[in-house]
Amino acid sequence: MRDVAIVSFAQSNAASEVRSEVEILQPVAAEAVKNSGLARTEIDFTCSGSSDWLQGQPFAFVMALDAVGSWPPIKESHVEQDGAWALYEAWVKIQTGEVESALVYSFGKTSPGDIAQVQALQLDPYCVTPLWPDLDSLSAIQARACLEVGVVTERAMAEVVSRSLRDARDNPHAVRKGDHSVDDLLERPFQVSPLRELDCPANSDGATAMVIVAGDRAKQLCDRPVWIRGFDHRIDPPALGTRDLTRIPSAKLAAEKAGAHRDKLDFAEVTAPYSHQELLLRREMGLADDLSVNPSGGSLATHTLMSCGLNRIGDAAMRIAAGKGDRALAHAGQGPCLQQNLAVVLEGE
Amino acid sequence: MATIEELVARAEPLKGPHVIEYPFRRSCGPVLSKFFTGLREGKLIGVRSETAGVLVPPAEYDPQTAEGLTDFVEVGPAGKVVSYAWVSRPRPMQLLQHPFAYALVELDGADTGLLHMVDVGGDESKMSVGMRVAPRWKAEREGSVRDIEAFVPEAEARPAPPVIAEPDEPVKSVATPLRLEYDFTAGREQSIFLRALASKKIVGARSPGGDLVYVPPRGTDPRTAEPTPDFVEVSDKGTVVTYSIVRVPSENIHFELPYVCINVLLDGSDIPFFHVLQNCELTDVRLGMRVQASWAADEDLTESVESIRYFEPIDEPDVPFEQFKEYC
Amino acid sequence: MAERCAVIGVGQTKYDATRYDVSMPGLLREAAIRALEDAELTWNDIDAIVIGKAPDMFEGMMYPENYLSDALGATGKPLLRVHTAGSVGGSTANVAFSLISSGIHDRVLTIAWEKQSESNAMWALTLSPPFSVAVVAGAGGFFAPLVRTYMRRSGAPEDTGILVALKDRKNALKNPYAHLQMPNVTYEEIRDSFMLWDPIRYLESCPSSDGACAMIVAKEDLAGKTPRKPAWVLGSSMRSEPVQFAKRDAVNPMAGRQAAKDLYQQAGIDDPRKQIDCIECYVPFSWFEPMWMETMGFADEGEGWKLTHDGTTALDGARPVNMSGGVLSSNAIGASGMCRYAEAVNQVRGEAGEHQVDGAKISLGHAYGGGSQYFSMALFGADKP
């Protein structure tokens, strides 16, 4: 595998944006390009992630090209997935040897539509979507299954929330943050029992951009390139009724294949939109109880749909670049109850 | 009527409702056809798989191996709750509007959970993992998961009422209507353009360096993604650089057929935009013809492209193709 | 490319206006299972899956590939979902090629699909946000003005579009998968068909179809072990440009010209007119055949129409184009790009049935999308490079 490094990262997150997607994305992409040290036209490949349903327009990603510039014509692709999978496609493209660098971006607004209803469109269209369950409810079913067998406790979930929102105070991009004691959290009413409001994701609007560069060129561009040492993603079956909801086999497999434990991890950034899912991911991906997870605050602090996975990777990379750790696991997940999971291992020089 | 400077100074973008609505109808294939036909008859059908036992709803394939499945078995109708979520505040889209549970129900004879609703009259204390439930059937069933209104505690369940008129044909498709409502934001640049239309002005933005004028403003020069903060008013007269005559109907288009869709290059701009041409015989439409916007009456002007009702021909000589060939 | 890559299996569904007999998973499995059978492989032999389709609004689903994952044997495997507008069928295959040429995987299933009958393409493509007025009547409404510009620029005879449609509709009669089968079609019938988007006639337009197309892609040492001949990937390219900018040439877009140039460079093609035996390209409206012939360098600018009139692009011509009947005969939008690749692949494998071009050694597959702004192309060879 070729050595590939994350050389720059930028993000914008807000609870609710009145700007258009192009207006949100343009400064973020410009910042990532500027901080990469490469000129826009020097970047060999571009790949993005988005979903048409968030703005209710087919080909939403076509207009987004206006925000990154595509003249002269660019080598470009797009996934209708979280930007973390766009990063994967870009990384694969560099592995072919055809390109040396890539701009990866993603964007999404959860505020314009009824996001609960929009997200119900990802379920079995014949037998499940017609009943209009929201992801909060499906995740609550998963949480209860976990509570029943004791792989999580309500207190442990509250501890995840308390720690995440406290850590988020240091994250300027977090839209939900604060100091909440575990006891206080456990007193709060249920949103969808057994989940309370703060166990659920902080849905937000925003955009994310990242530049990755291969080999020696990355070393020239930054003092401390953050290397992608392993990269993998896997998927589980969609029907919740056929899955053991207390397990996430695809997360375990992705972390193994990415080589998460070939060496000691200093911290992890995982996409856990619901508090119990962090606990499940810790178990599946073999993260020790005392390992720092989501120092950014994670999805409980900012859940920018289509960007949240790429944000976790970028947050982890920037933390390593700042010298706050040498080796991290970053994870992206999407689909109901984390059906699809991606793991990337990052290392500082 | 506002000046461009006044329009640009108004930072708050416009917002408006956007609705996506369609009566999707899905062909269901041989396996789901069995399931839905069963539901219409008041029966629950599963399929036997090698790796996951009896699947309900039945799938056409094994979830682990993808091998095809055809060994159907009747299951339930009663079963037990494997896990559930208590919905204390139902959302408008949901089918029960009092508190209820979404639950995975493992039907007797099945090995997987069916996702459905459990109705215990809004009393969460009646819910528990492992509780026995059975379907509350609709009297008039069409072959849909909605033929079961909800599962209820087994003791309260009644057998499915007989089908009123037994159709001969198996269920071949299922209706899944969709209606999504969005609070659309036009964005800052677009809002400047739209507000100008309400003042009978057409506003464009200069590309960085100022050599080209974009109408409508796009926020950036799409070539380079550099911002275009410099706004300029352009003429409401222009040249037809290309066109088509549309004779095909479309749900979302409200012009009478046939209509002429033109790419019009407004004087002072460098990019054509789409609109319609009226007050012109179809046989008279031609490349290079000069046209002008026909504005709505002052009281009907809105912050919308609808403020330009259409374009119409004006008495000016045609522009030679050579002069606009770069723009079409 | 680092690792050599070949297509070793192809599977397509029957295309039709409404595949009322199958579910969405059933539609995809029909193509995927045929591709596995063609390569004499099983689900277990596949390392990863790359799915492509055009807007999810056609089916009213978000992330449809997640729901479809286990239908395609993806459980426990990597699954990517590509969407690059109408070019997606081509770019999806290109991503699958990258997964092989990078050395990451040995065998990849790639599949592209659309089940347009779940809704209505004209509805989905004319959704307009507030403050705007819907005036562009779907894809035809967008592309008809470009066709008019091409006619004006080139001075092409007015019946060029009719001749292309007649050729492709006749070719489709040799392709059992093709949606439109018009055994008695005549020049006059096409000429007299209704003007939908003047200057585009009804019979010069593509249908709206349900369908899926799948390919199995493998690395070099596995490609040699297949029962049928592999098609070697000699090159693949993608280019995008903005949908609109001042003075953009949307009739002969730079992105298309650059993608073709890149492709020929990768494959060591000095003269595409001499070295490429047949072309399957994305022609949703018949006039796009001459336009793309120019963009891809098979004719000088303004002269692409001559290839239609002199019979070069006919099935028995010097350089046939759209042997399968093309998009004009079957258009499941998301699948259409991969169908082009699949036909090009089968030509060099000698597996194209009645529409086989004798002795085809090098073929080109082409797809485009958006406002003629996204391009995906690949070159396939009968012989290992």
PDB file of N, CA and C in Angstrom, chain A residues 1-2 92-98, chain C residues 1-7 94 96-107 217-223 231-236 266 384-385:
ATOM      1  N   MET A   1       0.839  -1.197   0.000  1.00  0.00           N
ATOM      2  CA  MET A   1       0.000   0.000   0.000  1.00  0.00           C
ATOM      3  C   MET A   1       0.876   1.251   0.000  1.00  0.00           C
ATOM      4  N   ARG A   2       0.441   2.249  -0.752  1.00  0.00           N
ATOM      5  CA  ARG A   2       1.170   3.526  -0.763  1.00  0.00           C
ATOM      6  C   ARG A   2       0.874   4.291   0.520  1.00  0.00           C
ATOM      7  N   VAL A  92      -8.346   4.835  -2.429  1.00  0.00           N
ATOM      8  CA  VAL A  92      -8.184   3.748  -3.402  1.00  0.00           C
ATOM      9  C   VAL A  92      -7.580   4.296  -4.701  1.00  0.00           C
ATOM     10  N   LYS A  93      -8.079   5.450  -5.117  1.00  0.00           N
ATOM     11  CA  LYS A  93      -7.597   6.048  -6.368  1.00  0.00           C
ATOM     12  C   LYS A  93      -6.095   6.339  -6.265  1.00  0.00           C
ATOM     13  N   ILE A  94      -5.656   6.825  -5.111  1.00  0.00           N
ATOM     14  CA  ILE A  94      -4.219   7.069  -4.934  1.00  0.00           C
ATOM     15  C   ILE A  94      -3.465   5.734  -4.932  1.00  0.00           C
ATOM     16  N   GLN A  95      -4.084   4.698  -4.371  1.00  0.00           N
ATOM     17  CA  GLN A  95      -3.422   3.387  -4.352  1.00  0.00           C
ATOM     18  C   GLN A  95      -3.183   2.836  -5.760  1.00  0.00           C
ATOM     19  N   THR A  96      -4.022   3.237  -6.717  1.00  0.00           N
ATOM     20  CA  THR A  96      -3.806   2.739  -8.087  1.00  0.00           C
ATOM     21  C   THR A  96      -2.556   3.327  -8.719  1.00  0.00           C
ATOM     22  N   GLY A  97      -2.040   4.408  -8.125  1.00  0.00           N
ATOM     23  CA  GLY A  97      -0.877   5.065  -8.704  1.00  0.00           C
ATOM     24  C   GLY A  97      -1.227   6.072  -9.778  1.00  0.00           C
ATOM     25  N   GLU A  98      -2.514   6.228 -10.088  1.00  0.00           N
ATOM     26  CA  GLU A  98      -2.920   7.159 -11.141  1.00  0.00           C
ATOM     27  C   GLU A  98      -2.912   8.600 -10.667  1.00  0.00           C
TER      28      GLU A  98
ATOM     29  N   MET C   1      -1.941   1.508 -15.052  1.00  0.00           N
ATOM     30  CA  MET C   1      -2.490   0.918 -13.826  1.00  0.00           C
ATOM     31  C   MET C   1      -1.490  -0.054 -13.232  1.00  0.00           C
ATOM     32  N   ALA C   2      -1.521  -0.134 -11.950  1.00  0.00           N
ATOM     33  CA  ALA C   2      -0.587  -0.994 -11.248  1.00  0.00           C
ATOM     34  C   ALA C   2      -0.871  -2.466 -11.560  1.00  0.00           C
ATOM     35  N   GLU C   3      -2.004  -2.958 -11.120  1.00  0.00           N
ATOM     36  CA  GLU C   3      -2.383  -4.342 -11.401  1.00  0.00           C
ATOM     37  C   GLU C   3      -3.232  -4.360 -12.667  1.00  0.00           C
ATOM     38  N   ARG C   4      -3.012  -5.341 -13.507  1.00  0.00           N
ATOM     39  CA  ARG C   4      -3.900  -5.476 -14.665  1.00  0.00           C
ATOM     40  C   ARG C   4      -5.260  -5.957 -14.191  1.00  0.00           C
ATOM     41  N   CYS C   5      -6.256  -5.565 -14.929  1.00  0.00           N
ATOM     42  CA  CYS C   5      -7.629  -5.786 -14.492  1.00  0.00           C
ATOM     43  C   CYS C   5      -8.450  -6.225 -15.697  1.00  0.00           C
ATOM     44  N   ALA C   6      -9.356  -7.169 -15.477  1.00  0.00           N
ATOM     45  CA  ALA C   6     -10.169  -7.660 -16.595  1.00  0.00           C
ATOM     46  C   ALA C   6     -11.609  -7.859 -16.147  1.00  0.00           C
ATOM     47  N   VAL C   7     -12.502  -7.760 -17.102  1.00  0.00           N
ATOM     48  CA  VAL C   7     -13.905  -8.088 -16.837  1.00  0.00           C
ATOM     49  C   VAL C   7     -14.109  -9.541 -17.249  1.00  0.00           C
ATOM     50  N   ASN C  94     -15.685   2.082 -13.141  1.00  0.00           N
ATOM     51  CA  ASN C  94     -14.325   2.613 -12.985  1.00  0.00           C
ATOM     52  C   ASN C  94     -13.831   2.449 -11.554  1.00  0.00           C
ATOM     53  N   ALA C  96     -14.777   0.113  -9.508  1.00  0.00           N
ATOM     54  CA  ALA C  96     -14.482  -1.318  -9.354  1.00  0.00           C
ATOM     55  C   ALA C  96     -13.116  -1.645  -9.963  1.00  0.00           C
ATOM     56  N   PHE C  97     -12.818  -1.051 -11.127  1.00  0.00           N
ATOM     57  CA  PHE C  97     -11.494  -1.273 -11.740  1.00  0.00           C
ATOM     58  C   PHE C  97     -10.393  -0.813 -10.778  1.00  0.00           C
ATOM     59  N   SER C  98     -10.632   0.338 -10.122  1.00  0.00           N
ATOM     60  CA  SER C  98      -9.624   0.866  -9.194  1.00  0.00           C
ATOM     61  C   SER C  98      -9.399  -0.083  -8.019  1.00  0.00           C
ATOM     62  N   LEU C  99     -10.471  -0.721  -7.551  1.00  0.00           N
ATOM     63  CA  LEU C  99     -10.323  -1.645  -6.421  1.00  0.00           C
ATOM     64  C   LEU C  99      -9.436  -2.834  -6.799  1.00  0.00           C
ATOM     65  N   ILE C 100      -9.430  -3.188  -8.083  1.00  0.00           N
ATOM     66  CA  ILE C 100      -8.557  -4.263  -8.548  1.00  0.00           C
ATOM     67  C   ILE C 100      -7.161  -3.721  -8.849  1.00  0.00           C
ATOM     68  N   SER C 101      -7.104  -2.638  -9.620  1.00  0.00           N
ATOM     69  CA  SER C 101      -5.780  -2.175 -10.071  1.00  0.00           C
ATOM     70  C   SER C 101      -4.942  -1.656  -8.906  1.00  0.00           C
ATOM     71  N   SER C 102      -5.588  -1.255  -7.812  1.00  0.00           N
ATOM     72  CA  SER C 102      -4.851  -0.830  -6.619  1.00  0.00           C
ATOM     73  C   SER C 102      -4.280  -2.021  -5.863  1.00  0.00           C
ATOM     74  N   GLY C 103      -4.718  -3.219  -6.210  1.00  0.00           N
ATOM     75  CA  GLY C 103      -4.254  -4.403  -5.491  1.00  0.00           C
ATOM     76  C   GLY C 103      -5.030  -4.682  -4.216  1.00  0.00           C
ATOM     77  N   ILE C 104      -6.085  -3.912  -3.950  1.00  0.00           N
ATOM     78  CA  ILE C 104      -6.828  -4.087  -2.699  1.00  0.00           C
ATOM     79  C   ILE C 104      -7.678  -5.359  -2.742  1.00  0.00           C
ATOM     80  N   HIS C 105      -8.336  -5.607  -3.867  1.00  0.00           N
ATOM     81  CA  HIS C 105      -9.197  -6.790  -3.965  1.00  0.00           C
ATOM     82  C   HIS C 105      -8.837  -7.629  -5.189  1.00  0.00           C
ATOM     83  N   ASP C 106      -9.295  -8.896  -5.136  1.00  0.00           N
ATOM     84  CA  ASP C 106      -9.035  -9.811  -6.246  1.00  0.00           C
ATOM     85  C   ASP C 106     -10.208  -9.886  -7.229  1.00  0.00           C
ATOM     86  N   ARG C 107     -11.425  -9.904  -6.657  1.00  0.00           N
ATOM     87  CA  ARG C 107     -12.606 -10.002  -7.515  1.00  0.00           C
ATOM     88  C   ARG C 107     -13.715  -9.130  -6.956  1.00  0.00           C
ATOM     89  N   VAL C 217     -15.284  -8.136 -12.044  1.00  0.00           N
ATOM     90  CA  VAL C 217     -13.967  -7.631 -12.418  1.00  0.00           C
ATOM     91  C   VAL C 217     -12.928  -8.401 -11.602  1.00  0.00           C
ATOM     92  N   ALA C 218     -11.829  -8.779 -12.244  1.00  0.00           N
ATOM     93  CA  ALA C 218     -10.835  -9.593 -11.539  1.00  0.00           C
ATOM     94  C   ALA C 218      -9.426  -9.158 -11.872  1.00  0.00           C
ATOM     95  N   LYS C 219      -8.506  -9.515 -10.983  1.00  0.00           N
ATOM     96  CA  LYS C 219      -7.100  -9.216 -11.253  1.00  0.00           C
ATOM     97  C   LYS C 219      -6.534 -10.230 -12.246  1.00  0.00           C
ATOM     98  N   GLU C 220      -5.329  -9.923 -12.730  1.00  0.00           N
ATOM     99  CA  GLU C 220      -4.762 -10.622 -13.881  1.00  0.00           C
ATOM    100  C   GLU C 220      -4.735 -12.144 -13.730  1.00  0.00           C
ATOM    101  N   ASP C 221      -4.187 -12.658 -12.618  1.00  0.00           N
ATOM    102  CA  ASP C 221      -3.995 -14.108 -12.557  1.00  0.00           C
ATOM    103  C   ASP C 221      -5.310 -14.852 -12.425  1.00  0.00           C
ATOM    104  N   LEU C 222      -6.363 -14.187 -11.929  1.00  0.00           N
ATOM    105  CA  LEU C 222      -7.669 -14.846 -11.875  1.00  0.00           C
ATOM    106  C   LEU C 222      -8.407 -14.732 -13.199  1.00  0.00           C
ATOM    107  N   ALA C 223      -8.057 -13.702 -13.964  1.00  0.00           N
ATOM    108  CA  ALA C 223      -8.732 -13.503 -15.246  1.00  0.00           C
ATOM    109  C   ALA C 223      -8.404 -14.622 -16.221  1.00  0.00           C
ATOM    110  N   ALA C 231     -12.263  -9.633 -20.863  1.00  0.00           N
ATOM    111  CA  ALA C 231     -12.018  -8.376 -21.586  1.00  0.00           C
ATOM    112  C   ALA C 231     -11.037  -7.579 -20.734  1.00  0.00           C
ATOM    113  N   TRP C 232      -9.892  -7.293 -21.283  1.00  0.00           N
ATOM    114  CA  TRP C 232      -8.863  -6.560 -20.521  1.00  0.00           C
ATOM    115  C   TRP C 232      -9.177  -5.078 -20.500  1.00  0.00           C
ATOM    116  N   VAL C 233      -9.038  -4.482 -19.331  1.00  0.00           N
ATOM    117  CA  VAL C 233      -9.275  -3.041 -19.204  1.00  0.00           C
ATOM    118  C   VAL C 233      -7.987  -2.333 -19.624  1.00  0.00           C
ATOM    119  N   LEU C 234      -8.038  -1.670 -20.763  1.00  0.00           N
ATOM    120  CA  LEU C 234      -6.839  -1.003 -21.298  1.00  0.00           C
ATOM    121  C   LEU C 234      -6.693   0.409 -20.737  1.00  0.00           C
ATOM    122  N   GLY C 235      -7.790   0.937 -20.204  1.00  0.00           N
ATOM    123  CA  GLY C 235      -7.742   2.283 -19.629  1.00  0.00           C
ATOM    124  C   GLY C 235      -9.123   2.671 -19.164  1.00  0.00           C
ATOM    125  N   SER C 236      -9.168   3.611 -18.231  1.00  0.00           N
ATOM    126  CA  SER C 236     -10.468   4.131 -17.795  1.00  0.00           C
ATOM    127  C   SER C 236     -10.259   5.576 -17.359  1.00  0.00           C
ATOM    128  N   GLN C 266      -3.610   6.350 -21.885  1.00  0.00           N
ATOM    129  CA  GLN C 266      -3.413   5.188 -21.015  1.00  0.00           C
ATOM    130  C   GLN C 266      -3.234   3.912 -21.821  1.00  0.00           C
ATOM    131  N   LYS C 384      -4.367  -9.369 -23.860  1.00  0.00           N
ATOM    132  CA  LYS C 384      -3.754  -8.792 -22.659  1.00  0.00           C
ATOM    133  C   LYS C 384      -2.740  -7.723 -23.068  1.00  0.00           C
ATOM    134  N   PRO C 385      -2.796  -6.550 -22.449  1.00  0.00           N
ATOM    135  CA  PRO C 385      -1.881  -5.473 -22.850  1.00  0.00           C
ATOM    136  C   PRO C 385      -0.421  -5.801 -22.485  1.00  0.00           C
TER     137      PRO C 385
END
